[in-house]
Coordinates of C-alpha atoms (C1' of nucleotides) in Angstrom, one line a residue:
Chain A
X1 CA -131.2 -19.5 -50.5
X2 CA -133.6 -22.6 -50.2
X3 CA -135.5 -23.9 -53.0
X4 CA -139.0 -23.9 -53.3
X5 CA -140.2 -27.2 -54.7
X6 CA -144.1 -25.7 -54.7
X7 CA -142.3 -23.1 -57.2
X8 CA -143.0 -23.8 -60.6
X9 CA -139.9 -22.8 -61.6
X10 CA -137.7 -24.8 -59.3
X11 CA -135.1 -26.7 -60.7
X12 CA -135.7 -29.2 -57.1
X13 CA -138.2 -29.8 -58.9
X14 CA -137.8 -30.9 -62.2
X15 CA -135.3 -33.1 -60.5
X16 CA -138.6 -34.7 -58.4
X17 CA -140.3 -35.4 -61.8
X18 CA -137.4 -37.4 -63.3
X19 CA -137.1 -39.5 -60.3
X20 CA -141.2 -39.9 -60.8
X21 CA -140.4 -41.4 -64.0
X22 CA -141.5 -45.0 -63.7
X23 CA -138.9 -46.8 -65.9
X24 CA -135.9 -44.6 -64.7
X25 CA -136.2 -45.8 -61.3
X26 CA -136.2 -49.3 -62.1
X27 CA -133.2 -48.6 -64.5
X28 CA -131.0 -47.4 -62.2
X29 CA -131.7 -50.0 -59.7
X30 CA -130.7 -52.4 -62.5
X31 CA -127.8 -50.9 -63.7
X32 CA -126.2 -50.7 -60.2
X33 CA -126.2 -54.3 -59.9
X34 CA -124.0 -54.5 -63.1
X35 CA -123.8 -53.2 -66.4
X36 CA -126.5 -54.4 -69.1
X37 CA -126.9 -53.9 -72.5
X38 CA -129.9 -53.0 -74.4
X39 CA -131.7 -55.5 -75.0
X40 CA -130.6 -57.1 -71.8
X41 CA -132.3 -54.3 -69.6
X42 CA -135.2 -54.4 -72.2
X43 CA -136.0 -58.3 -71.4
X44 CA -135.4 -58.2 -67.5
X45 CA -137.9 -55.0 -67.3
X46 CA -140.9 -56.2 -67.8
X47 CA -143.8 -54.2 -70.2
X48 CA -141.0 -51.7 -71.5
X49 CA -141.2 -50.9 -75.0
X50 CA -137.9 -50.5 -77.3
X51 CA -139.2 -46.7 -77.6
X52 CA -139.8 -46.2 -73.7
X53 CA -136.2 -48.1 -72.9
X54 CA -134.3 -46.1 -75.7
X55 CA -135.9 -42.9 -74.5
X56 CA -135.4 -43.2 -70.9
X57 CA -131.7 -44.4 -71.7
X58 CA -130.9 -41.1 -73.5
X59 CA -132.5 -39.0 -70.2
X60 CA -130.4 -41.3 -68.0
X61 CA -127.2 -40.1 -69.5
X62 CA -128.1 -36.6 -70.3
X63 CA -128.2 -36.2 -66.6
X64 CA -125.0 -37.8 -65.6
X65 CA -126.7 -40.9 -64.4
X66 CA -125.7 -43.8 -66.4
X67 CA -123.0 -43.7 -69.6
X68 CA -123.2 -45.4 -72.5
X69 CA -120.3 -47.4 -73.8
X70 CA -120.5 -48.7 -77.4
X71 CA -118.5 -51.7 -78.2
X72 CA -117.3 -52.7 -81.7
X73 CA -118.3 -56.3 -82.0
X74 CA -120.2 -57.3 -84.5
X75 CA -123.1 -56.3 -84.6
X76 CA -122.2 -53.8 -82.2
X77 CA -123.2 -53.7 -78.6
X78 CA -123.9 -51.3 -76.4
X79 CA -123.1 -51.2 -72.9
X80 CA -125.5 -49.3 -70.2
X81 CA -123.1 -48.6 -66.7
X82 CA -124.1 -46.5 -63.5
X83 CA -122.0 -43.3 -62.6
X84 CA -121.0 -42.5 -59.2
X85 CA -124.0 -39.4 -59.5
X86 CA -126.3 -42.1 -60.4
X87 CA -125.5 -44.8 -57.4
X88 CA -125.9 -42.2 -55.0
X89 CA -129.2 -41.2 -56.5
X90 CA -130.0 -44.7 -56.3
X91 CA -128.9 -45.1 -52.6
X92 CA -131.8 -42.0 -52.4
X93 CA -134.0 -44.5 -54.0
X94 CA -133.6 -47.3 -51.6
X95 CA -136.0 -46.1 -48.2
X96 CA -138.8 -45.5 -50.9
X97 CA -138.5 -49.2 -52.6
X98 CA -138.3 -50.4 -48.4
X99 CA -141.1 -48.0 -48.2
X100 CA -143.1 -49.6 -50.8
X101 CA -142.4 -53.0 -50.0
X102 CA -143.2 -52.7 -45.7
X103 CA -146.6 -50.6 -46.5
X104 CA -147.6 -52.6 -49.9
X105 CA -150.3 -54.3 -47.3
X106 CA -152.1 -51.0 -45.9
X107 CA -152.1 -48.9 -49.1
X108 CA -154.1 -52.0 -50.9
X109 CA -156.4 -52.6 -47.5
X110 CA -156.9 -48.8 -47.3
X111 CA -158.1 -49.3 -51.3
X112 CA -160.2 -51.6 -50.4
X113 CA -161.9 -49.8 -48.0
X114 CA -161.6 -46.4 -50.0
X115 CA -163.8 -48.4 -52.9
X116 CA -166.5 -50.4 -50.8
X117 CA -167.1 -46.7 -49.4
X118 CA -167.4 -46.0 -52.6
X119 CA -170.0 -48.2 -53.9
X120 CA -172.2 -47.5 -50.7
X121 CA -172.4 -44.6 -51.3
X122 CA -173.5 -44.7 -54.7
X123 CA -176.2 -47.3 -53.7
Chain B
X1 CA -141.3 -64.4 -51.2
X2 CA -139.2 -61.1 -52.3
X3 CA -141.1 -59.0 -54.7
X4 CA -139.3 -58.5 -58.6
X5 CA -140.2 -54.9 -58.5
X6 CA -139.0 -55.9 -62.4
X7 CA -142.0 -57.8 -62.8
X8 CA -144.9 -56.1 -64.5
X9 CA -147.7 -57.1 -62.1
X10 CA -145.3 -56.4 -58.9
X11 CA -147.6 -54.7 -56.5
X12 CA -144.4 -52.7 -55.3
X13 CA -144.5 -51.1 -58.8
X14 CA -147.5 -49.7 -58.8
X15 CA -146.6 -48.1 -55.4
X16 CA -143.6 -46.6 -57.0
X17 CA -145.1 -45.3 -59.9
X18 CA -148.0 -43.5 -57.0
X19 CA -144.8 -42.0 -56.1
X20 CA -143.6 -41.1 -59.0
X21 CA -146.4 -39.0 -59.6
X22 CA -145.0 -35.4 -59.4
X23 CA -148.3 -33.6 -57.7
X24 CA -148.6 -36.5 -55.0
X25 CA -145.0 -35.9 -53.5
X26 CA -145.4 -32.0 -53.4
X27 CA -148.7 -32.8 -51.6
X28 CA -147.8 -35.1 -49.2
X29 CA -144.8 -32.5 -48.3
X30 CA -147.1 -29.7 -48.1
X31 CA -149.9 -31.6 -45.7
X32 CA -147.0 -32.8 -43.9
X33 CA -146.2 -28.9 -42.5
X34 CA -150.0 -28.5 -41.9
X35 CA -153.6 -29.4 -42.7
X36 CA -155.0 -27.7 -45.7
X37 CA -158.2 -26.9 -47.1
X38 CA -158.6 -26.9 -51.3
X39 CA -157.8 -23.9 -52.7
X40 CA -155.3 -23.2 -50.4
X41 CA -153.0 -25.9 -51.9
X42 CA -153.8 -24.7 -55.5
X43 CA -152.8 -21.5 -54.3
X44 CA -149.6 -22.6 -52.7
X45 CA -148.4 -25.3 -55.3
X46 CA -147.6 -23.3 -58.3
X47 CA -149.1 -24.5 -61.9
X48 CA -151.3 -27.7 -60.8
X49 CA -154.5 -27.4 -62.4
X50 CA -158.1 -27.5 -60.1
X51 CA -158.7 -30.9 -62.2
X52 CA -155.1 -32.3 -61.0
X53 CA -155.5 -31.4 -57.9
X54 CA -158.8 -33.0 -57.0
X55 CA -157.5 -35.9 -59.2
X56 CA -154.5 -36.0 -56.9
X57 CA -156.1 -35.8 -53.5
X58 CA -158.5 -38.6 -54.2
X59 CA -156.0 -40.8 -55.2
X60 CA -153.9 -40.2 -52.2
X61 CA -156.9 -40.6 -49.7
X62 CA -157.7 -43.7 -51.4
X63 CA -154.3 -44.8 -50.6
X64 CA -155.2 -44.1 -46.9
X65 CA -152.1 -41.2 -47.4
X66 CA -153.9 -38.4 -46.6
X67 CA -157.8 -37.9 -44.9
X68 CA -160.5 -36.0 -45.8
X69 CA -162.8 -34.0 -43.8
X70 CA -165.8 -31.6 -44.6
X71 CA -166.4 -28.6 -42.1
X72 CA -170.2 -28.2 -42.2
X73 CA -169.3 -24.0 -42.7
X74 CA -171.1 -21.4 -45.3
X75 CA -169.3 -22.2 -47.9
X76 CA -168.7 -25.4 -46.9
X77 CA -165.1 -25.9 -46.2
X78 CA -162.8 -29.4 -46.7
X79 CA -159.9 -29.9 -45.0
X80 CA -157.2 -32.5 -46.1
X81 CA -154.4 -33.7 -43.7
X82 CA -152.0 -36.6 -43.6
X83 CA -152.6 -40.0 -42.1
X84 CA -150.3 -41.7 -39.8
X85 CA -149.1 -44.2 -42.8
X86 CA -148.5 -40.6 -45.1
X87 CA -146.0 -39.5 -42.7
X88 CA -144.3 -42.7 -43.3
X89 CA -144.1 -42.3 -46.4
X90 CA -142.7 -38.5 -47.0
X91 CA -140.2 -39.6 -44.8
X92 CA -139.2 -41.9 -46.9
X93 CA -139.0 -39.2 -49.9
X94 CA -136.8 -37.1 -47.3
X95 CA -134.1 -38.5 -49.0
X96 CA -135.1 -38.2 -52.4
X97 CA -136.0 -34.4 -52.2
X98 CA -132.6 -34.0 -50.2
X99 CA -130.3 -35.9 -52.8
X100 CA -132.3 -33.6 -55.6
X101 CA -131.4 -30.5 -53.7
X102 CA -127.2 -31.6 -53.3
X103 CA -126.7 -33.0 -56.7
X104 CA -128.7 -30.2 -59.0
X105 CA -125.6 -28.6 -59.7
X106 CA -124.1 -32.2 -61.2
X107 CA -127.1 -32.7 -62.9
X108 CA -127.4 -29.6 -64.3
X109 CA -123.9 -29.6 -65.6
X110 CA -123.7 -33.2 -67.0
X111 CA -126.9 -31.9 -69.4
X112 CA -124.8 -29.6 -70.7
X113 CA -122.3 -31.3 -71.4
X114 CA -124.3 -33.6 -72.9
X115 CA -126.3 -30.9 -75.3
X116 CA -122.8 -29.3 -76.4
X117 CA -122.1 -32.6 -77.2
X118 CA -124.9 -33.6 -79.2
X119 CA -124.4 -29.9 -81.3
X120 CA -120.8 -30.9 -81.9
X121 CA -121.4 -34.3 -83.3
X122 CA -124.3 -33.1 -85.7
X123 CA -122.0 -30.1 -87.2
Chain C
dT1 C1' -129.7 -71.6 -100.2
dA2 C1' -133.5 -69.5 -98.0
dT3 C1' -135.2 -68.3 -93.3
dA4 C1' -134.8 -66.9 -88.6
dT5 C1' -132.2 -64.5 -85.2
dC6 C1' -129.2 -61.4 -83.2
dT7 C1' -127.5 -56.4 -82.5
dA8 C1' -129.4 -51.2 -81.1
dG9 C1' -132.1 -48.6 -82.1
dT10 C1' -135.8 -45.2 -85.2
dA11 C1' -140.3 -43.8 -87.4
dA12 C1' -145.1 -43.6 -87.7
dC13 C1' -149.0 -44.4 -85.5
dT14 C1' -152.6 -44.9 -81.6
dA15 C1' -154.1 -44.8 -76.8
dT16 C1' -153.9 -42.8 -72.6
dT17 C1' -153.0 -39.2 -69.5
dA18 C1' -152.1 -34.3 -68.3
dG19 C1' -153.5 -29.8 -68.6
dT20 C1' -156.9 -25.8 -69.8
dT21 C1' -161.0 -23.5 -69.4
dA22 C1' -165.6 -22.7 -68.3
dC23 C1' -169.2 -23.8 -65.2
dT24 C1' -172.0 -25.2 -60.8
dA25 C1' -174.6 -22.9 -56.3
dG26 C1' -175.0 -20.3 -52.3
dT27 C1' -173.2 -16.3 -49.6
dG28 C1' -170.8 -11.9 -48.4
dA29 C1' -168.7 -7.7 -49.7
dA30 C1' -167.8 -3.4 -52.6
Chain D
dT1 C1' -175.1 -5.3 -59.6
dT2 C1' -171.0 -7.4 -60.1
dC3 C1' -167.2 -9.7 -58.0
dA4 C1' -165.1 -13.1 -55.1
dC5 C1' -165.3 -17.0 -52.2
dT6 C1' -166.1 -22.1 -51.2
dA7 C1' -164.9 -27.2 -53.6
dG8 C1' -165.1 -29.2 -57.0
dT9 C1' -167.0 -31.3 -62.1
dA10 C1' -167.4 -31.6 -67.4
dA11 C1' -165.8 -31.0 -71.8
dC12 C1' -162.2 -30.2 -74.5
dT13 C1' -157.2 -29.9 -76.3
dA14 C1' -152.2 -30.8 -75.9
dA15 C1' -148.7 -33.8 -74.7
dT16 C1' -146.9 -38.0 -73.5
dA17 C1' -146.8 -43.1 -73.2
dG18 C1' -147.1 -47.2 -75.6
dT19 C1' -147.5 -50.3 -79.9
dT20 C1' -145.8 -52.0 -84.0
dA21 C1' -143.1 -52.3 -88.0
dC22 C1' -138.8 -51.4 -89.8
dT23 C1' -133.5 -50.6 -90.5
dA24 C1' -128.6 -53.3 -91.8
dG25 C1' -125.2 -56.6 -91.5
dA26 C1' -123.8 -61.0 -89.7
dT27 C1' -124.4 -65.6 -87.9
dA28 C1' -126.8 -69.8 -87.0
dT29 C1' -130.4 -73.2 -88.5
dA30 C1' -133.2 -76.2 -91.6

DNA sequence: TATATCTAGTAACTATTAGTTACTAGTGAA
DNA sequence: TTCACTAGTAACTAATAGTTACTAGATATA
């Protein structure tokens, strides 16, 4: 049986939505150059907030993604690695950060054009 | 110059996070198969609102993803379909929607294991 | 000997966004 | 006459994102 994603109930779905989480994306793509700890990931990520970071963490491993390795130093760190489920997720990631970066140009000129349309009309 | 997509005013961000929004993707699918008119797409993607939607649609013709047209009919009808650069760009959440569809199962598991685990350790 | 800094978070709060619901106006059908 | 259809918009509420202050124990700095 194929899934519906235009089903609300479609687990595809919710699947969609956590990739559409901004900071998870970028997370992942971190992690699966090499492991980082907490703080680490929360200076190299720009404009994430201790709450966000944490929060997004916990999702990450919930779902397989990343794993969480606490170390006893002292104080103790915390390690943040990519599993095998999460790299090829990532991999899934790639064309659409290519994407991004090869079409960046046309989606701000068709902005542009999109908003001086805009204020035409108004006028 | 590589972009940091890491960098909080990286253009590429913002094009990720357009992405990440969970009504665009399902949209850009949906015109994709065919051109559609408004209500039609309310009807077929289940639980977006009439405010998303329109929200949504202007957004992604801003982005020069999909085109608008009116149809000068009684009631008027509008017809939205993608743009050369939209078709670009779905392709490139082929992957994405594909990788969500294999690995659902894994997912799916790994949150349970991860919510028995949680139960255990606050017993 | 105080003071600042480091660790990995959590708690309380505010701001922003998502979602719900009712409404527009003109026409055709039951 | 009342309902349904078209493609939205406006006002409101609910949920989420983001901000800021704080925890505790140790180490470095002045």
């Amino acid at each position: 049986m194929k899934p519906d994603v235009y089903a609300a109930n479609c687990p595809t779905r919710q699947i969609l939505d956590r990739v559409g989480d901004k900071w998870a994306v970028l997370i992942l793509l971190l992690l699966r150059e090499k492991p980082m700890r907490f703080n680490q990931l929360r200076r190299t990520i720009e404009g994430i907030s201790q709450k966000m970071l944490s929060q997004v963490l916990k999702s990450l491993e919930r779902d397989g993604l990343i794993k969480r390795r606490a170390i006893a130093t002292v104080p103790v760190t915390v390690e943040y690695s990519i599993t095998q489920l999460g790299v090829t997720l990532a991999a899934a990631v790639d064309p659409l950060r290519d994407w991004a970066e090869q079409n960046l140009k046309d989606v701000l000129a068709a902005q542009r054009r999109y908003d001086s349309q805009q204020k035409e009309e108004a006028a």
